[in-house]
Tab-separated table of C-alpha atoms in Angstrom:
chain	number	residue	atom	x	y	z
A	75	MET	CA	-22.706	-38.703	-49.333
A	76	ARG	CA	-25.923	-38.295	-47.755
A	77	GLY	CA	-27.557	-39.196	-51.075
A	78	SER	CA	-25.455	-42.245	-51.280
A	79	SER	CA	-26.568	-43.548	-47.831
A	80	ARG	CA	-29.825	-43.134	-48.555
A	81	ARG	CA	-29.876	-44.966	-51.888
A	82	SER	CA	-27.931	-48.001	-49.898
A	83	SER	CA	-30.545	-47.675	-47.525
A	84	CYS	CA	-33.354	-47.958	-50.165
A	85	VAL	CA	-31.919	-50.854	-51.588
A	86	SER	CA	-31.397	-53.204	-48.754
A	87	LEU	CA	-35.351	-52.478	-47.901
A	88	LEU	CA	-36.154	-53.202	-51.500
A	89	MET	CA	-34.052	-56.490	-50.945
A	90	LEU	CA	-36.015	-57.272	-47.944
A	91	VAL	CA	-39.234	-57.065	-50.007
A	92	LEU	CA	-37.851	-59.487	-52.486
A	93	ILE	CA	-36.266	-62.143	-50.120
A	94	LEU	CA	-39.583	-62.117	-48.303
A	95	SER	CA	-41.222	-63.109	-51.443
A	96	THR	CA	-38.504	-65.452	-52.258
A	97	LEU	CA	-38.544	-67.105	-48.564
A	98	SER	CA	-42.282	-67.465	-49.036
A	99	ALA	CA	-42.336	-69.102	-52.443
A	100	VAL	CA	-39.973	-71.976	-50.988
A	101	SER	CA	-42.541	-72.170	-47.778
A	102	VAL	CA	-45.502	-72.849	-49.964
A	103	LYS	CA	-46.573	-75.756	-52.371
A	104	ALA	CA	-46.358	-75.217	-55.776
A	105	HIS	CA	-50.487	-75.326	-56.326
A	106	LEU	CA	-51.158	-72.587	-53.661
A	107	PHE	CA	-48.360	-70.259	-55.272
A	108	ARG	CA	-49.750	-66.807	-56.538
A	109	PHE	CA	-47.450	-65.481	-59.062
A	110	ASP	CA	-49.698	-62.634	-60.086
A	111	HIS	CA	-50.305	-61.580	-56.405
A	112	ILE	CA	-46.049	-61.561	-55.766
A	113	SER	CA	-45.892	-59.347	-58.913
A	114	ASN	CA	-48.170	-57.160	-57.993
A	115	VAL	CA	-46.840	-56.904	-54.238
A	116	SER	CA	-43.063	-56.425	-55.325
A	117	THR	CA	-44.358	-53.774	-58.118
A	118	TYR	CA	-45.789	-51.565	-55.387
A	119	TYR	CA	-43.152	-51.647	-53.140
A	120	PHE	CA	-40.536	-50.782	-56.056
A	121	ASN	CA	-42.790	-48.013	-57.266
A	122	TYR	CA	-43.096	-46.343	-53.957
A	123	LEU	CA	-39.349	-46.529	-53.178
A	124	TYR	CA	-38.753	-45.094	-56.580
A	125	CYS	CA	-41.228	-42.366	-56.147
A	126	HIS	CA	-40.745	-41.653	-52.596
A	127	VAL	CA	-37.106	-42.150	-51.298
A	128	TRP	CA	-35.375	-42.070	-54.749
A	129	GLU	CA	-37.672	-39.266	-55.790
A	130	GLY	CA	-37.816	-40.886	-59.198
A	131	ASP	CA	-39.920	-39.612	-61.760
A	132	CYS	CA	-43.650	-40.782	-60.990
A	133	GLN	CA	-45.896	-42.049	-63.400
A	134	PRO	CA	-49.453	-40.609	-62.926
A	135	ASN	CA	-51.420	-41.765	-59.616
A	136	GLN	CA	-48.057	-43.843	-59.190
A	137	ASP	CA	-47.686	-42.305	-55.482
A	138	ASP	CA	-51.131	-41.879	-54.832
A	139	ALA	CA	-52.014	-42.672	-51.254
A	140	THR	CA	-55.086	-45.070	-52.796
A	141	GLN	CA	-52.519	-47.762	-53.495
A	142	GLN	CA	-52.816	-48.974	-50.078
A	143	VAL	CA	-50.268	-52.269	-48.645
A	144	PRO	CA	-52.032	-55.345	-50.256
A	145	THR	CA	-54.138	-57.258	-47.641
A	146	GLY	CA	-56.682	-60.083	-47.105
A	147	ASP	CA	-56.534	-63.145	-48.846
A	148	ILE	CA	-53.375	-62.289	-51.096
A	149	TRP	CA	-51.092	-62.334	-47.754
A	150	SER	CA	-52.689	-65.751	-46.672
A	151	TRP	CA	-49.978	-67.888	-48.118
A	152	PHE	CA	-47.255	-65.788	-46.715
A	153	PRO	CA	-45.828	-67.032	-43.253
A	154	GLN	CA	-47.088	-64.720	-40.443
A	155	ASP	CA	-43.548	-63.715	-39.029
A	156	TYR	CA	-42.686	-62.317	-42.446
A	157	VAL	CA	-45.979	-60.663	-42.761
A	158	GLY	CA	-45.630	-58.704	-39.317
A	159	MET	CA	-42.004	-57.714	-40.803
A	160	ALA	CA	-43.547	-56.718	-43.808
A	161	THR	CA	-46.289	-54.746	-42.077
A	162	ALA	CA	-44.041	-53.237	-39.793
A	163	TRP	CA	-41.773	-51.810	-42.177
A	164	TYR	CA	-44.748	-50.466	-44.264
A	165	CYS	CA	-46.373	-48.829	-41.620
A	166	SER	CA	-42.943	-47.163	-40.148
A	167	LEU	CA	-43.073	-45.176	-43.774
A	168	GLY	CA	-46.533	-43.759	-42.728
A	169	GLN	CA	-48.543	-45.613	-44.919
A	170	CYS	CA	-50.993	-47.367	-42.755
A	171	CYS	CA	-54.311	-46.358	-41.699
A	172	GLU	CA	-57.400	-47.859	-40.605
A	173	SER	CA	-59.520	-45.856	-42.864
A	174	GLY	CA	-58.266	-47.651	-46.154
A	175	ASP	CA	-57.288	-44.146	-47.412
A	176	CYS	CA	-54.447	-42.764	-45.661
A	177	ARG	CA	-55.903	-39.304	-46.805
A	178	ILE	CA	-59.179	-39.202	-45.032
A	179	THR	CA	-58.774	-38.972	-41.436
A	180	ASN	CA	-62.160	-38.013	-40.244
A	181	ASN	CA	-61.357	-36.993	-36.711
A	182	VAL	CA	-64.360	-35.782	-35.530
A	183	THR	CA	-63.251	-36.183	-31.978
A	184	GLY	CA	-60.385	-33.672	-33.103
A	185	LEU	CA	-63.032	-31.481	-34.827
A	186	GLU	CA	-65.167	-30.721	-31.558
A	187	ARG	CA	-62.460	-30.308	-29.572
A	188	ASP	CA	-61.077	-27.332	-31.975
A	189	LEU	CA	-64.607	-26.113	-32.530
A	190	GLN	CA	-64.778	-25.890	-28.528
A	191	LEU	CA	-61.336	-24.488	-27.651
A	192	LYS	CA	-60.212	-22.139	-30.663
A	193	LEU	CA	-63.660	-20.799	-32.062
A	194	HIS	CA	-64.916	-18.182	-29.816
A	195	GLY	CA	-68.588	-16.920	-29.485
A	196	GLN	CA	-70.098	-19.265	-31.973
A	197	HIS	CA	-72.067	-21.666	-30.224
A	198	LEU	CA	-74.507	-22.126	-33.267
A	199	ALA	CA	-71.894	-22.600	-35.889
A	200	GLN	CA	-69.977	-25.175	-33.516
A	201	SER	CA	-73.510	-27.165	-33.228
A	202	VAL	CA	-74.898	-27.388	-36.438
A	203	VAL	CA	-71.364	-27.714	-38.144
A	204	LEU	CA	-70.180	-30.967	-35.324
A	205	LYS	CA	-73.679	-32.625	-35.774
A	206	ALA	CA	-73.995	-32.197	-39.506
A	207	LEU	CA	-70.715	-33.438	-40.443
A	208	GLN	CA	-70.713	-36.255	-37.713
A	209	GLY	CA	-73.790	-37.198	-39.300
A	210	PHE	CA	-72.543	-37.264	-42.712
A	211	ILE	CA	-69.393	-39.129	-41.469
A	212	ASN	CA	-71.308	-41.822	-40.009
A	213	ASN	CA	-74.085	-42.619	-42.733
A	214	PRO	CA	-72.279	-44.432	-45.783
A	215	ASP	CA	-75.677	-44.293	-47.503
A	216	THR	CA	-76.388	-40.926	-47.907
A	217	ASN	CA	-78.789	-39.811	-50.294
A	218	LYS	CA	-76.987	-36.566	-51.591
A	219	PRO	CA	-73.724	-34.949	-50.784
A	220	LEU	CA	-73.585	-32.388	-47.746
A	221	THR	CA	-74.143	-28.977	-48.176
A	222	LEU	CA	-73.531	-26.145	-45.831
A	223	SER	CA	-74.050	-22.652	-45.963
A	224	PHE	CA	-71.784	-20.282	-43.715
A	225	HIS	CA	-73.300	-16.413	-43.112
A	226	GLY	CA	-72.007	-13.443	-41.379
A	227	TRP	CA	-69.864	-10.567	-40.991
A	228	SER	CA	-66.060	-10.859	-42.362
A	229	GLY	CA	-63.536	-11.951	-39.447
A	230	THR	CA	-66.491	-13.701	-37.509
A	231	GLY	CA	-64.611	-17.372	-38.342
A	232	LYS	CA	-66.218	-18.797	-41.504
A	233	ASN	CA	-62.996	-19.449	-43.248
A	234	PHE	CA	-61.401	-20.233	-39.630
A	235	VAL	CA	-63.988	-23.094	-39.444
A	236	ALA	CA	-63.757	-24.526	-42.806
A	237	ARG	CA	-59.936	-24.943	-42.172
A	238	MET	CA	-60.710	-26.887	-39.394
A	239	VAL	CA	-63.043	-29.329	-41.272
A	240	ALA	CA	-60.172	-30.028	-43.732
A	241	ASP	CA	-57.301	-30.312	-41.194
A	242	ASN	CA	-59.683	-32.858	-39.090
A	243	LEU	CA	-61.481	-34.864	-42.151
A	244	PHE	CA	-58.016	-34.847	-44.165
A	245	ARG	CA	-54.327	-35.834	-43.243
A	246	ASP	CA	-53.033	-33.099	-45.366
A	247	GLY	CA	-55.674	-30.387	-44.225
A	248	MET	CA	-56.303	-27.653	-46.864
A	249	LYS	CA	-53.087	-28.842	-48.965
A	250	SER	CA	-54.927	-32.396	-49.641
A	251	GLU	CA	-55.481	-33.520	-52.791
A	252	CYS	CA	-58.948	-34.264	-51.532
A	253	VAL	CA	-59.801	-30.369	-50.703
A	254	ARG	CA	-60.328	-27.570	-53.198
A	255	LEU	CA	-60.878	-24.176	-52.240
A	256	PHE	CA	-62.530	-21.990	-54.870
A	257	ILE	CA	-62.695	-17.920	-54.095
A	258	ALA	CA	-65.223	-16.377	-56.602
A	259	PRO	CA	-63.154	-13.066	-57.618
A	260	PHE	CA	-59.976	-14.798	-57.924
A	261	HIS	CA	-60.864	-18.212	-60.103
A	262	PHE	CA	-63.746	-16.755	-61.632
A	263	PRO	CA	-63.195	-13.088	-62.265
A	264	HIS	CA	-64.555	-12.497	-65.718
A	265	THR	CA	-68.387	-12.453	-66.425
A	266	ARG	CA	-67.475	-13.155	-70.271
A	267	LEU	CA	-65.424	-16.463	-69.352
A	268	VAL	CA	-68.359	-17.698	-67.580
A	269	ASP	CA	-68.680	-20.625	-70.243
A	270	VAL	CA	-65.116	-21.478	-69.779
A	271	TYR	CA	-65.442	-21.618	-65.808
A	272	LYS	CA	-68.194	-24.094	-66.389
A	273	GLY	CA	-66.246	-26.730	-67.951
A	274	GLN	CA	-63.017	-25.878	-65.868
A	275	LEU	CA	-65.388	-26.032	-62.519
A	276	LYS	CA	-67.191	-29.079	-63.754
A	277	GLU	CA	-64.192	-31.023	-64.748
A	278	ALA	CA	-62.145	-30.232	-61.148
A	279	ILE	CA	-64.986	-31.500	-59.473
A	280	ARG	CA	-65.328	-34.569	-61.224
A	281	ASP	CA	-61.843	-35.285	-61.153
A	282	MET	CA	-61.487	-34.778	-57.488
A	283	VAL	CA	-64.353	-37.082	-57.066
A	284	LEU	CA	-62.911	-39.671	-59.294
A	285	ARG	CA	-59.509	-39.672	-57.092
A	286	CYS	CA	-60.812	-39.391	-53.723
A	287	PRO	CA	-63.722	-41.453	-52.068
A	288	GLN	CA	-64.378	-38.186	-49.717
A	289	THR	CA	-64.080	-35.045	-51.075
A	290	LEU	CA	-64.161	-31.097	-49.877
A	291	PHE	CA	-65.086	-28.199	-51.957
A	292	ILE	CA	-64.988	-24.779	-50.240
A	293	PHE	CA	-66.468	-21.323	-51.814
A	294	ASP	CA	-65.165	-18.372	-50.690
A	295	GLU	CA	-67.378	-15.102	-51.175
A	296	ALA	CA	-70.017	-17.628	-52.853
A	297	GLU	CA	-72.178	-14.488	-53.310
A	298	LYS	CA	-70.123	-13.408	-55.932
A	299	LEU	CA	-70.585	-16.485	-58.049
A	300	HIS	CA	-71.924	-16.236	-61.395
A	301	PRO	CA	-75.226	-17.935	-61.269
A	302	GLY	CA	-74.646	-20.121	-64.407
A	303	LEU	CA	-71.370	-21.728	-62.378
A	304	ILE	CA	-73.521	-22.595	-59.338
A	305	ASP	CA	-76.574	-24.168	-61.786
A	306	ALA	CA	-73.814	-25.907	-63.775
A	307	ILE	CA	-72.542	-28.174	-60.780
A	308	LYS	CA	-76.122	-28.080	-59.395
A	309	PRO	CA	-76.506	-32.026	-60.470
A	310	TYR	CA	-73.847	-32.728	-58.162
A	311	LEU	CA	-75.113	-31.232	-55.148
A	312	ASP	CA	-78.829	-33.010	-56.012
A	313	HIS	CA	-80.546	-36.241	-54.928
A	314	TYR	CA	-78.599	-38.347	-57.929
A	315	ASP	CA	-77.605	-41.927	-57.373
A	316	HIS	CA	-74.749	-40.870	-60.311
A	317	VAL	CA	-74.235	-38.092	-62.649
A	318	ASP	CA	-72.365	-39.427	-66.045
A	319	GLY	CA	-71.622	-42.624	-63.928
A	320	VAL	CA	-70.328	-40.731	-61.574
A	321	SER	CA	-71.783	-40.474	-57.303
A	322	TYR	CA	-71.147	-37.144	-55.635
A	323	ARG	CA	-72.768	-38.543	-52.699
A	324	ARG	CA	-69.523	-38.421	-50.424
A	325	ALA	CA	-68.928	-34.935	-51.141
A	326	ILE	CA	-68.744	-31.800	-49.170
A	327	PHE	CA	-69.376	-28.244	-50.297
A	328	LEU	CA	-69.023	-25.170	-48.314
A	329	PHE	CA	-70.271	-21.688	-49.434
A	330	LEU	CA	-68.979	-18.940	-47.414
A	331	SER	CA	-70.572	-15.480	-47.955
A	332	ASN	CA	-71.417	-12.109	-45.973
A	333	ILE	CA	-74.957	-12.182	-47.158
A	334	ALA	CA	-77.698	-12.072	-44.246
A	335	GLY	CA	-74.557	-10.887	-41.602
A	336	THR	CA	-76.718	-7.472	-41.121
A	337	ALA	CA	-79.480	-9.459	-40.186
A	338	ILE	CA	-77.656	-11.688	-37.690
A	339	ASN	CA	-76.138	-8.531	-36.189
A	340	GLU	CA	-79.658	-7.285	-35.674
A	341	VAL	CA	-80.798	-10.283	-34.042
A	342	ALA	CA	-78.078	-10.663	-31.700
A	343	LEU	CA	-78.621	-6.833	-30.768
A	344	ASP	CA	-82.059	-7.131	-30.180
A	345	PHE	CA	-81.148	-10.038	-27.599
A	346	TRP	CA	-78.443	-7.661	-26.247
A	347	HIS	CA	-81.030	-4.891	-25.664
A	348	SER	CA	-83.615	-7.053	-24.425
A	349	GLY	CA	-81.008	-8.462	-21.629
A	350	GLN	CA	-80.782	-11.965	-23.205
A	351	ASN	CA	-77.762	-13.890	-23.298
A	352	ARG	CA	-76.452	-14.363	-27.068
A	353	GLU	CA	-75.915	-17.879	-25.905
A	354	ASP	CA	-79.900	-18.158	-26.154
A	355	ILE	CA	-80.053	-17.279	-29.472
A	356	GLY	CA	-81.181	-20.514	-31.261
A	357	MET	CA	-81.181	-21.486	-35.056
A	358	GLU	CA	-84.995	-20.887	-35.055
A	359	ASP	CA	-84.368	-17.442	-34.328
A	360	LEU	CA	-82.258	-16.994	-37.530
A	361	GLU	CA	-82.249	-20.091	-40.049
A	362	HIS	CA	-85.615	-18.616	-41.679
A	363	ARG	CA	-83.951	-15.445	-41.749
A	364	LEU	CA	-80.636	-16.772	-43.227
A	365	ARG	CA	-82.868	-18.816	-46.107
A	366	ALA	CA	-85.222	-15.360	-46.862
A	367	GLU	CA	-82.180	-12.982	-47.182
A	368	SER	CA	-80.283	-15.548	-49.513
A	369	MET	CA	-83.036	-15.670	-51.441
A	370	GLU	CA	-83.285	-11.727	-52.061
A	371	ALA	CA	-79.785	-11.066	-52.323
A	372	GLU	CA	-77.717	-9.617	-55.128
A	373	GLY	CA	-75.422	-11.786	-56.576
A	374	GLY	CA	-75.477	-15.268	-58.415
A	375	PHE	CA	-75.714	-17.073	-55.252
A	376	ALA	CA	-78.848	-16.123	-54.400
A	377	GLN	CA	-80.010	-16.541	-58.069
A	378	SER	CA	-78.818	-19.713	-58.559
A	379	GLU	CA	-80.800	-23.006	-58.768
A	380	LEU	CA	-79.139	-23.576	-55.511
A	381	MET	CA	-81.716	-21.786	-53.312
A	382	SER	CA	-84.836	-22.246	-55.659
A	383	GLY	CA	-83.567	-26.000	-55.617
A	384	HIS	CA	-83.578	-26.197	-51.511
A	385	LEU	CA	-80.151	-27.717	-51.901
A	386	ILE	CA	-78.522	-26.361	-48.674
A	387	ASP	CA	-79.010	-28.734	-46.151
A	388	PHE	CA	-77.757	-26.163	-43.366
A	389	PHE	CA	-77.595	-22.594	-42.967
A	390	VAL	CA	-74.818	-21.538	-40.389
A	391	PRO	CA	-74.911	-18.405	-38.748
A	392	PHE	CA	-71.860	-16.755	-37.452
A	393	LEU	CA	-72.836	-13.998	-35.099
A	394	PRO	CA	-70.732	-10.974	-34.278
A	395	LEU	CA	-68.199	-10.972	-31.985
A	396	GLU	CA	-67.749	-8.596	-28.831
A	397	TYR	CA	-64.923	-7.516	-26.896
A	398	ARG	CA	-64.723	-10.590	-24.564
A	399	HIS	CA	-64.120	-13.069	-27.772
A	400	VAL	CA	-61.771	-10.495	-29.198
A	401	ARG	CA	-59.962	-10.787	-26.085
A	402	LEU	CA	-60.073	-14.959	-26.309
A	403	CYS	CA	-59.004	-14.339	-29.877
A	404	ALA	CA	-55.601	-12.377	-29.257
A	405	ARG	CA	-54.606	-15.418	-26.458
A	406	ASN	CA	-54.901	-17.736	-29.076
A	407	ALA	CA	-52.871	-15.719	-31.442
A	408	TYR	CA	-50.115	-15.239	-28.775
A	409	ALA	CA	-50.366	-18.957	-27.861
A	410	ALA	CA	-49.641	-19.661	-31.551
A	411	ARG	CA	-46.315	-17.619	-31.421
A	412	GLY	CA	-45.410	-19.049	-27.953
A	413	VAL	CA	-46.172	-16.468	-26.048
A	414	GLU	CA	-48.288	-16.280	-22.760
A	415	PRO	CA	-49.621	-12.571	-22.301
A	416	ASP	CA	-50.678	-10.633	-19.469
A	417	GLU	CA	-54.170	-9.418	-18.536
A	418	ALA	CA	-53.598	-6.031	-19.584
A	419	THR	CA	-51.663	-7.173	-23.009
A	420	LEU	CA	-54.638	-8.513	-23.822
A	421	ASP	CA	-56.894	-5.795	-23.106
A	422	GLU	CA	-54.647	-3.385	-24.984
A	423	VAL	CA	-54.894	-5.903	-28.351
A	424	ALA	CA	-59.190	-5.756	-27.816
A	425	LYS	CA	-59.697	-2.426	-27.469
A	426	ALA	CA	-57.324	-1.485	-30.506
A	427	MET	CA	-60.109	-2.830	-32.357
A	428	LEU	CA	-63.198	-0.837	-33.846
A	429	TYR	CA	-66.819	-1.435	-32.540
A	430	VAL	CA	-69.942	-0.724	-33.832
A	431	PRO	CA	-72.934	0.341	-33.682
A	432	LYS	CA	-71.815	3.614	-32.935
A	433	GLU	CA	-73.985	4.056	-29.768
A	434	GLU	CA	-73.489	0.966	-28.054
A	435	LYS	CA	-69.912	-0.173	-29.420
A	436	LEU	CA	-70.860	-3.774	-28.719
A	437	PHE	CA	-69.315	-5.603	-32.184
A	438	SER	CA	-66.041	-5.858	-33.606
A	439	ALA	CA	-66.032	-4.592	-36.867
A	440	GLN	CA	-63.248	-6.984	-38.206
A	441	GLY	CA	-64.140	-9.517	-35.918
A	442	CYS	CA	-60.875	-11.331	-35.370
A	443	LYS	CA	-59.701	-11.161	-38.444
A	444	SER	CA	-56.754	-8.853	-38.202
A	445	ILE	CA	-55.575	-10.098	-34.731
A	446	PRO	CA	-52.926	-12.513	-35.536
A	447	GLN	CA	-51.280	-9.172	-37.484
A	448	ARG	CA	-52.180	-6.754	-34.694
A	449	ILE	CA	-50.252	-8.624	-32.021
A	450	SER	CA	-47.322	-8.175	-33.294
A	451	PHE	CA	-47.610	-4.297	-32.121
A	452	PHE	CA	-47.959	-5.336	-28.617
A	453	LEU	CA	-44.954	-7.593	-28.733
A	454	PRO	CA	-41.631	-6.600	-26.696
């Protein structure tokens, strides 16, 4: 019954489109008639209903969000009342947006809010990531893709920030067809197959760039990538207008690694010993160390032309998290479950974590990584 009712409704919507086209044909003179445009409009809406409402077998790219509602001159011959009716109906289906591609949202304000409210103890990452992305998005004539390298201990927020970027720049977040996550040991586990991986990686990146006007590629555990893999995509990250006829200048590459995590912690510990606030740590205190550590570290990431070619735009340090930051992470985790914890409970969660170094016990060894799972133990 439900399927029959839904089908009847869909038929009514399709008939509305066809009726509007017919009415418009009557209302304009024959020499102004644009039969090709009417055909395109009718075909578009039929395809949309067939793919999304009747759930038929769509042809490749038939349900692609880039197929925007026809706009501009092709609607100029429609009476405005009919245009308003058609547009209101189309937008009610969630396919209308100002960006021209509904998959891309570029919500910089939302990203700034998330970085401020959900990311704790990372003033440098908050500032660098926001400014780098904001500058990239606002500059339509960039001379290369944006490449950021996140560094720090596990649990300090590297993956967390990568997800924030995806969630605010793309409508479907990490599930967007314009976003791709590669986990080095998972996607490229066998050294003997590196030549096969090269072809697959290049094809995957090229295909996404052709399908999306803006893309996001995330490489987790980047230090474990074979140098040949990164060198294979090096041209896509460089200062080229086109590579084999394709422009990669609107792509964003994020490399996440534990490289230089110890060096970052040493700087934070030195500031603590000297009585300075960790918020006084600046990029000048860390960026040169991150670059040097990355060049000297073991693994393919360090040995690739990505480093020697100076193709990373920003090295982003993630500082080790202290007790107070762990409490904030716990508060957020409880809030995500709809629970308002008391201060004593937050202290219990934070105290249950392991802290290093052995003498100072200042930094959480796991950052906030296990907090969402640990709070289950303290729930009533």
